[in-house]
Coordinates of C-alpha atoms in Angstrom, one line a residue:
X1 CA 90.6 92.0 91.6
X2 CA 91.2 94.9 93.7
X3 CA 87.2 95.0 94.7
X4 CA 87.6 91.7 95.8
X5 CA 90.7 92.7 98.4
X6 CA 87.9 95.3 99.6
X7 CA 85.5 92.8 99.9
X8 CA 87.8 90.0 102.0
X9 CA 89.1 93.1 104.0
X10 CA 85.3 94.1 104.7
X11 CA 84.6 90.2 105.0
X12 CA 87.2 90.0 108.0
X13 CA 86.6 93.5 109.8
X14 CA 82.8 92.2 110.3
X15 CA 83.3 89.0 111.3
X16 CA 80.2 87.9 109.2
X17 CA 77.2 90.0 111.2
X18 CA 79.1 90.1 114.4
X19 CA 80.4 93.1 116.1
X20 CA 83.7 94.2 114.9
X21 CA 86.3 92.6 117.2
X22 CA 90.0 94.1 117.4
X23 CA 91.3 90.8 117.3
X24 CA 90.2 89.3 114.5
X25 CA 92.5 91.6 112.0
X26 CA 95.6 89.5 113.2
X27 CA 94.2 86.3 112.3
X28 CA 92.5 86.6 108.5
X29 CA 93.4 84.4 105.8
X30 CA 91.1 83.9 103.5
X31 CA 91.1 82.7 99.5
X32 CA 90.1 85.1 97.1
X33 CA 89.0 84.1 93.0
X34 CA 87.8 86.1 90.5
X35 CA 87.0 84.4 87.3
X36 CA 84.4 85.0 84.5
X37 CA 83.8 82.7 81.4
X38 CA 82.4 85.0 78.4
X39 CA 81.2 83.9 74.8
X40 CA 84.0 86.5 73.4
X41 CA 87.4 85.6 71.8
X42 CA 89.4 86.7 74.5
X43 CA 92.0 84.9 77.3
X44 CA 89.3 83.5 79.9
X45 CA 91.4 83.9 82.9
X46 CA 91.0 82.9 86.6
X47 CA 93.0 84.7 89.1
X48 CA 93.6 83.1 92.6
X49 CA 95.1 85.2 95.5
X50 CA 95.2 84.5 99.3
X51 CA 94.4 87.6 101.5
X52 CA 96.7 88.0 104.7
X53 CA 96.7 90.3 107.5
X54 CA 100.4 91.0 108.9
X55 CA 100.2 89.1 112.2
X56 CA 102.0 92.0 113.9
X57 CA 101.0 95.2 112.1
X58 CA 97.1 93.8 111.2
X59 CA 97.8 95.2 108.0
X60 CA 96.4 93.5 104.8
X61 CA 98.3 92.4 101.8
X62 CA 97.3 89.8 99.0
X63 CA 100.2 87.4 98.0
X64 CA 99.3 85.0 94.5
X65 CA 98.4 81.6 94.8
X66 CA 100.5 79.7 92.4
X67 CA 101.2 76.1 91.0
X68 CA 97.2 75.7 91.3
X69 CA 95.2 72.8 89.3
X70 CA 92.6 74.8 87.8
X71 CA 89.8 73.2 85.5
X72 CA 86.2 74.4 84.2
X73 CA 83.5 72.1 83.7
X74 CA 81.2 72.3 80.8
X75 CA 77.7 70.8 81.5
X76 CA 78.8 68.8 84.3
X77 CA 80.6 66.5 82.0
X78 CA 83.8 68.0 79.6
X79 CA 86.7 69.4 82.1
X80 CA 88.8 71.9 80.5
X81 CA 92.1 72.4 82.2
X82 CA 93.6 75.9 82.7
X83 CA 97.5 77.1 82.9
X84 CA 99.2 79.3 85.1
X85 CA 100.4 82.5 82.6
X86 CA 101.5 84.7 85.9
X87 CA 101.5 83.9 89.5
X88 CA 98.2 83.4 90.4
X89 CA 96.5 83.7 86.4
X90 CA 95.1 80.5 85.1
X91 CA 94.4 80.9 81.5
X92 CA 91.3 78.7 79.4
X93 CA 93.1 77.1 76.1
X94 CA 93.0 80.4 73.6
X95 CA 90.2 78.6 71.4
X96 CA 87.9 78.3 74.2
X97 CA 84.8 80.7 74.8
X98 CA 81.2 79.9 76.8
X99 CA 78.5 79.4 75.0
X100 CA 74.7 81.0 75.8
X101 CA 72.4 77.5 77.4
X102 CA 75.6 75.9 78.2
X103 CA 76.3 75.6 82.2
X104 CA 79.8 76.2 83.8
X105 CA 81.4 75.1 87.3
X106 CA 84.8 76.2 88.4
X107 CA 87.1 73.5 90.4
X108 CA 89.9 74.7 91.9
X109 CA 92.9 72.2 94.2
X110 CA 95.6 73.4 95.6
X111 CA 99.0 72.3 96.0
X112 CA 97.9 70.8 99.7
X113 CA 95.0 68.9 98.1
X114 CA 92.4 71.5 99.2
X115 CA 89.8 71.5 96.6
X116 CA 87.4 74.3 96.1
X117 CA 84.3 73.9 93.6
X118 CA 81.8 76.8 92.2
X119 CA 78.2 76.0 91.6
X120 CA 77.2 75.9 88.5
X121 CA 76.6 79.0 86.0
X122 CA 74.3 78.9 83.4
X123 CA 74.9 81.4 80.8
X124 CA 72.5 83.9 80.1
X125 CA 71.9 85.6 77.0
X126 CA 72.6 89.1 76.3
X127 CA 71.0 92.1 73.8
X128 CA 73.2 93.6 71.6
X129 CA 74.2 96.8 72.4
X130 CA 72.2 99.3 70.0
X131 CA 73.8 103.3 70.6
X132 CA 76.6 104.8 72.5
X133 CA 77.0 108.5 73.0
X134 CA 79.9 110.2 74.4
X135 CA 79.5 113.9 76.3
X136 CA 82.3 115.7 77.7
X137 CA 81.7 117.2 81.3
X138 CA 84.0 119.4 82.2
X139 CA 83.0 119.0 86.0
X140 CA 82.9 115.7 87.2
X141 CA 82.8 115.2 90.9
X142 CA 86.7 114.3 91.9
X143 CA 86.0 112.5 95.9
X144 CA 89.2 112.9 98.2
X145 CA 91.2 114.8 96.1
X146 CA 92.7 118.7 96.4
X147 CA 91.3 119.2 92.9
X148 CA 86.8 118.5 93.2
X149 CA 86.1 118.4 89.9
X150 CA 87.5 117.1 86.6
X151 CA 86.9 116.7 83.2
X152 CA 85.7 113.8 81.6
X153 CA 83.4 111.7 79.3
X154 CA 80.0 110.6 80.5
X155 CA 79.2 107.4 78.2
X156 CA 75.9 106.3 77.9
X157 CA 74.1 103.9 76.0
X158 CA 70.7 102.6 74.4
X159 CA 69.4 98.6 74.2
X160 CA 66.5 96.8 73.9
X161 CA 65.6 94.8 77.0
X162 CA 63.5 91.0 76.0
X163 CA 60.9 90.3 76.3
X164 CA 58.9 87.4 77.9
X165 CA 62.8 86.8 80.2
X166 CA 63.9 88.6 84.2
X167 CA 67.2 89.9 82.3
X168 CA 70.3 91.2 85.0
X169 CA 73.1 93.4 83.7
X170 CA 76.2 94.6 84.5
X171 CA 78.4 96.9 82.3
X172 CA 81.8 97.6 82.2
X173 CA 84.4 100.4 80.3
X174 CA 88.2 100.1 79.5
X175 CA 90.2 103.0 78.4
X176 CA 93.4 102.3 76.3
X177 CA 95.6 104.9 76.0
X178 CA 99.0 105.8 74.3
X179 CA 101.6 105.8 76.4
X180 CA 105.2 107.3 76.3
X181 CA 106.7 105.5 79.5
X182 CA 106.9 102.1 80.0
X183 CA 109.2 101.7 83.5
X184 CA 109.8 103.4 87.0
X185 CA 112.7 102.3 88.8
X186 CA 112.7 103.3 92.5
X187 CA 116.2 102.9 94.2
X188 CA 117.2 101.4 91.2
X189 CA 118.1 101.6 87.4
X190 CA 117.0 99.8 84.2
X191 CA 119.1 96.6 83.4
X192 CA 118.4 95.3 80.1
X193 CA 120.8 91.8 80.8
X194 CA 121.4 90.7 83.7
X195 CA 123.8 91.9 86.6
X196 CA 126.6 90.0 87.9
X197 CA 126.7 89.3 91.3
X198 CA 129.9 90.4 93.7
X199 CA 131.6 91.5 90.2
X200 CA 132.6 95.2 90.1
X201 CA 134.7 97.4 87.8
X202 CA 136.0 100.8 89.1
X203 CA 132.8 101.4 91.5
X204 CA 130.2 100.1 88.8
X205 CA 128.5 97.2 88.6
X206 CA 128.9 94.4 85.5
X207 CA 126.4 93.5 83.3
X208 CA 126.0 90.2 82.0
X209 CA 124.7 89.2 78.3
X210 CA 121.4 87.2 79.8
X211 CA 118.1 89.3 78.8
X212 CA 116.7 90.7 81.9
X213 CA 114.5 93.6 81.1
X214 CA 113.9 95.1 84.6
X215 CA 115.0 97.6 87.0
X216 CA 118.1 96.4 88.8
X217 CA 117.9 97.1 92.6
X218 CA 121.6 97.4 93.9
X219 CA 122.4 95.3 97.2
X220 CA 122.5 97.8 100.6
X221 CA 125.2 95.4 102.2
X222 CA 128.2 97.5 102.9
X223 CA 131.3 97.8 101.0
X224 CA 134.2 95.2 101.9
X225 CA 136.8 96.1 99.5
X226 CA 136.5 99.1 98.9
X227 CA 135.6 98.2 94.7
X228 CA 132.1 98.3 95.8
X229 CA 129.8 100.7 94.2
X230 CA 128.7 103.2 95.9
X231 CA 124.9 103.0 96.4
X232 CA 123.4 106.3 97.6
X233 CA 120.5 106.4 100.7
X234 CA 118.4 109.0 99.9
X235 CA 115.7 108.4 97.7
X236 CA 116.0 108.1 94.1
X237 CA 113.6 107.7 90.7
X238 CA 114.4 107.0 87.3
X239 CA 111.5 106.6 84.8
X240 CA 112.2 105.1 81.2
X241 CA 110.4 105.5 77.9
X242 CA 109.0 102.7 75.8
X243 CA 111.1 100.6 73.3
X244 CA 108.1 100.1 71.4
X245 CA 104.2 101.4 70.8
X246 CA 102.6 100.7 74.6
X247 CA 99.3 101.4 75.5
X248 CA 97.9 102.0 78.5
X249 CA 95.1 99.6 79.6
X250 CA 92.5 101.9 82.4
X251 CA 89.6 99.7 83.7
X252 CA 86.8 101.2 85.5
X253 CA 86.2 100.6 89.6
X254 CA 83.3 100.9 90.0
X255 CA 79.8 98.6 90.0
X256 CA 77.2 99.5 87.1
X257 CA 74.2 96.9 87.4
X258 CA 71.0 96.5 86.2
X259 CA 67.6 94.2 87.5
X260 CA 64.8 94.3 84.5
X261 CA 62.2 93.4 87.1
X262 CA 60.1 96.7 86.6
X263 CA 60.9 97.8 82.9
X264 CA 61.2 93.9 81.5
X265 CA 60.6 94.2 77.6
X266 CA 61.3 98.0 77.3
X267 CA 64.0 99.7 75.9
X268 CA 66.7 100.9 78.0
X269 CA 67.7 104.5 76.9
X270 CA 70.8 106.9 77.9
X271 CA 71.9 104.1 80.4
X272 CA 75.5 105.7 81.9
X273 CA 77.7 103.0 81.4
X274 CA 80.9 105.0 82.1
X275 CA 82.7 108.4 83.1
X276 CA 86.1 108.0 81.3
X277 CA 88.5 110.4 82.3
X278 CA 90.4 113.4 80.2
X279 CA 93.9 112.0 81.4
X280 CA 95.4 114.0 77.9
X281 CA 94.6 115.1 75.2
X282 CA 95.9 112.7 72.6
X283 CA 92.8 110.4 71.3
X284 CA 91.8 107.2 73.3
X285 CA 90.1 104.0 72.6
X286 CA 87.0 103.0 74.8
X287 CA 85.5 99.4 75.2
X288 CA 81.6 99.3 76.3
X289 CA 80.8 96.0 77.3
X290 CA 77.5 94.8 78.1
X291 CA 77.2 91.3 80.0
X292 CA 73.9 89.6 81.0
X293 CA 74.6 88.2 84.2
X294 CA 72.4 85.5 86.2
X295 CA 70.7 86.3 89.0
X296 CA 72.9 85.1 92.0
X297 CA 75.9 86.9 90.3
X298 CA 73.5 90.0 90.5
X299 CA 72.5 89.5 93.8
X300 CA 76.5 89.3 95.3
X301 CA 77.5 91.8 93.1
X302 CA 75.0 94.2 94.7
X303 CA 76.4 93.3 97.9
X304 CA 79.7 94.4 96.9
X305 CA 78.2 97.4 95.4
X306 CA 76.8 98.3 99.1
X307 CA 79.8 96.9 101.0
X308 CA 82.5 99.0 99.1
X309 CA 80.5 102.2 99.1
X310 CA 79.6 102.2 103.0
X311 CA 81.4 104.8 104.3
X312 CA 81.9 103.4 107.8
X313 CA 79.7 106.4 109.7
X314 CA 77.9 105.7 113.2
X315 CA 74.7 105.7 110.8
X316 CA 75.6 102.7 108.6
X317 CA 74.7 99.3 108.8
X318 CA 77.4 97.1 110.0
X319 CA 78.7 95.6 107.4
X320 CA 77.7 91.6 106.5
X321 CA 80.1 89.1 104.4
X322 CA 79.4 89.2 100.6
X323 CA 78.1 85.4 100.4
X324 CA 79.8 84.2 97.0
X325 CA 79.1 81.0 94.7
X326 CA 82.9 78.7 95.7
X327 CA 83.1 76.7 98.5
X328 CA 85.7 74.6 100.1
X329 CA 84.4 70.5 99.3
X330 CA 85.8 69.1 102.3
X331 CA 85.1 72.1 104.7
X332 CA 81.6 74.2 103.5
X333 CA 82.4 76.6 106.7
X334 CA 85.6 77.9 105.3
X335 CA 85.4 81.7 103.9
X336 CA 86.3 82.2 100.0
X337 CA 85.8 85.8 98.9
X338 CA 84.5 85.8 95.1
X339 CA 82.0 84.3 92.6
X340 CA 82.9 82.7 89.7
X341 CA 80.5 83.5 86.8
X342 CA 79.4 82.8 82.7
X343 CA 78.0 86.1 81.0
X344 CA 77.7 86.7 77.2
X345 CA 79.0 89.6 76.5
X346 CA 78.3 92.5 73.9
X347 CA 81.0 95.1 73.6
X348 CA 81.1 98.5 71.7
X349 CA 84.4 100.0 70.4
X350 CA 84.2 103.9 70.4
X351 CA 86.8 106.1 69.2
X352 CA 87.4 108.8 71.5
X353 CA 88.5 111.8 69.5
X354 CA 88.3 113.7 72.6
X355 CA 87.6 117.2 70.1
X356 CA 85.0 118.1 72.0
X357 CA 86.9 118.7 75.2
X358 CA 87.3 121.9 76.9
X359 CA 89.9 123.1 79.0
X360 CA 93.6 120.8 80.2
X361 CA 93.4 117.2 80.8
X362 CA 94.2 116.2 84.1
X363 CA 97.8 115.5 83.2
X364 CA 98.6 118.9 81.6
X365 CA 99.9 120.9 84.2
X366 CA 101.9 120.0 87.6
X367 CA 100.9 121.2 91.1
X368 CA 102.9 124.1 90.2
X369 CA 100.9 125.2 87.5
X370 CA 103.8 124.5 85.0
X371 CA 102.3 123.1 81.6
X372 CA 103.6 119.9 80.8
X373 CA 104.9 118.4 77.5
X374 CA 102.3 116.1 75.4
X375 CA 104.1 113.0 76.0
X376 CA 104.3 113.6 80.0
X377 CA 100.3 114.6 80.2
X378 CA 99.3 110.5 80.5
X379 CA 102.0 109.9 83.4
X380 CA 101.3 112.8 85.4
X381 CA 97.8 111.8 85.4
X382 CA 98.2 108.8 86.4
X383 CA 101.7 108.9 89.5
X384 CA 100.6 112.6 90.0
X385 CA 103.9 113.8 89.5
X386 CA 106.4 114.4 86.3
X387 CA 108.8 111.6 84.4
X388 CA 112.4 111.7 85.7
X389 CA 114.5 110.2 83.6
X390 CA 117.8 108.7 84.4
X391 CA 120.4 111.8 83.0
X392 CA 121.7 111.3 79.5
X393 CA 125.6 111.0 79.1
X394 CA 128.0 112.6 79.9
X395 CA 126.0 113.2 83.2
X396 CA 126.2 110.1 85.2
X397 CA 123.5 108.5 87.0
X398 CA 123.5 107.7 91.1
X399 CA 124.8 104.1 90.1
X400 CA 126.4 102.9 86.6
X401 CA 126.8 99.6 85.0
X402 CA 129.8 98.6 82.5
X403 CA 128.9 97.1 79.9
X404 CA 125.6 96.3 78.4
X405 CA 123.5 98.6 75.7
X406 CA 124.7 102.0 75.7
X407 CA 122.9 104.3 78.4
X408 CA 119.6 105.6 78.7
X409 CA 118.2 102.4 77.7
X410 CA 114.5 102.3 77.0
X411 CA 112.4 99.7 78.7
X412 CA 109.9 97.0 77.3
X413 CA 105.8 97.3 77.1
X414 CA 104.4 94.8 79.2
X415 CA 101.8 92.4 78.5
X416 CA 99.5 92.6 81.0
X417 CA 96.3 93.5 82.9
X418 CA 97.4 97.6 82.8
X419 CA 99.7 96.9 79.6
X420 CA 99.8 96.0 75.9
X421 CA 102.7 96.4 73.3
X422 CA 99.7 95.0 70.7
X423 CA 97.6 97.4 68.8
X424 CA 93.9 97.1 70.2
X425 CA 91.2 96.1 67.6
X426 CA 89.5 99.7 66.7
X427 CA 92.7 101.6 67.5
X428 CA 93.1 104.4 64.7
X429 CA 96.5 105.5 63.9
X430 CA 97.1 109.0 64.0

């Protein structure tokens, strides 16, 4: 989704192919979807989000667009309904996966009434993938960051292109990793039940005995009686460890296509499909998926390949909106960012011993120079700074509840998009 915020940001600085007009940040609302139906068993999931500039700063933020009727048609004739998991998810019934010949068409109406429809997608079929090599490179280009180069593992792969067919691809990598923390609470502190509100005992505030699993953010209204806890103003940080196994779900950002139009029927070889990073040095899991993709959803993602990789010089070409495949039915001159799309999918699970490495991961050492601990390597890499964990008794932390689990609790794995508390399929136990 976060290509797509580029892409609606892009959409509205360029006003289509006009000049870029001051103004126009102020005013942008526009509907962003990103949905894709595969042939694999996996949650087939539509997300819907509306992208907003702040009409006085002309900043952009994306907000969810929720209590949505969301429904995919199969060959212009069965509707299958979708429900809302999280704000702004719709989620296909669990049984349900595309099929290759079979058309798709995504209708989407809002709470107003405002109905949006995709054209339809017929889906294309898709080679299997036939070899995947993994090659650590210890110097991999690092853009915009105080470090230039890190290491990493270059994926690439080997497939068989049809014959006789104009085949588009697209390939994609996820990286799930072990990891050791599962919560960061800014300003705040890990509640497993709920807090009572305007209840306090000696200057601490009173937990209840409803599950609430989250980070607790005290109220900054000031003290009336004087039983009030005291709620410090600086700036605070408390990061918890995991209950449970988590892992860590790492997609990649960036656009890897492929038109067949000059080597149709030939084999592809050494194809890089992915440069995973060496975040630790614990072993990973990596997910190669290869989707054919038709050739409208080639053609837009191309665009977004060119949009979100202009780098805004004198030089470049102004930028033009990324034309997608939805459109409002009662008002075709509306802007909606995104293309819904059917691809079958082949997917390769490697095991990413990570023995050949040379050198620290990323996360190994602080901007210090101060080696790290095992289980800290993965967070560093990723926040760029070290765990801080709320103190263990008898040190108190900045605000205390009575009552509740004893303290430090630890804090769930959460199911979702960067999260998973369930073992992937290929994961090997160490």
């Amino acid at each position: 989704m976060a290509w797509l915020v580029v892409v609606a940001v892009c959409l509205a600085l360029s006003g289509c192919v006009d000049a870029f007009d001051p103004q126009i940040k102020a005013t942008v609302d526009v509907l962003v979807v990103d949905g894709m139906i595969t042939n694999l068993p996996e949650p087939q999931i539509i997300r819907i989000n509306r992208s907003r500039a702040d009409p006085i700063t002309g900043r952009f933020g994306t907000s969810p667009v929720t209590d949505a009727t969301v429904e995919v048609i199969v060959d212009s004739s069965q509707v299958v309904p979708a429900h809302e998991t999280v704000d702004g998810s719709y989620q296909l019934p669990s049984d349900f996966r595309g099929q290759t010949g079979r058309t798709y068409q995504l209708r989407i109406t809002l709470k107003d009434g405002t109905t949006y429809l995709s054209n339809q997608q017929l889906m294309p079929p898709v080679s299997p993938i036939e070899r995947v090599q993994a090659e650590f490179n210890p110097r991999v280009p690092r853009p915009n960051h105080i470090i230039p180069t890190m290491g990493a593992h270059e994926f690439y792969l080997d497939t068989q292109d049809p014959e006789s067919q104009h085949n588009y691809y697209k390939w994609d990598w996820t990286l799930y990793e072990r990891k050791e923390w599962c919560k960061s609470c800014s300003n705040g502190i890990y509640a497993v039940y709920n807090i009572l509100p305007n209840q306090y005992f000696h200057r601490m505030f009173v937990s209840g005995d409803e599950l609430f699993e989250d980070c607790f953010y005290p109220p900054t209204t000031p003290a009336v009686n004087g039983n009030e806890p005291i709620v410090p103003s600086w700036y605070w940080v408390y990061d918890y460890r995991c209950r449970t196994r988590c892992w860590e779900i790492i997609h990649n950002n960036n656009l890897n296509l492929f038109n067949d139009a000059l080597s149709n029927g030939g084999p592809i070889k050494r194809r890089k499909v992915g440069v995973v990073p060496y975040n630790q040095r614990s072993p990973a899991l990596v997910v190669i998926r290869q989707s054919g993709i038709t050739p409208e959803a080639h053609s837009f993602f191309t665009l977004v390949e060119t949009q979100t990789q202009n780098s805004g010089g004198l030089a470049d070409t102004p930028p033009t909106a990324p034309i997608g495949n939805i459109r409002n039915a009662a008002n075709p001159q509306e802007i909606v960012v995104g293309f819904f799309s059917a691809s079958s999918v082949t997917e390769l699970r490697y095991w990413l011993d990570r023995r050949d490495a040379t050198g620290l991961p990323i996360g190994a050492y602080d901007d210090n120079g101060v080696i790290l601990n095992w289980e800290e390597e993965l967070f560093y890499a990723l926040t760029g700074r070290r765990p801080s964990p709320e103190p263990l008794p008898p040190f108190s932390p900045l605000i205390s509840i009575y009552g509740g689990p004893p303290r430090v609790p630890t804090a769930i794995c959460e199911n979702n998009n960067t999260s998973t508390p369930f073992k992937p399929e290929g994961w090997r136990d160490e």
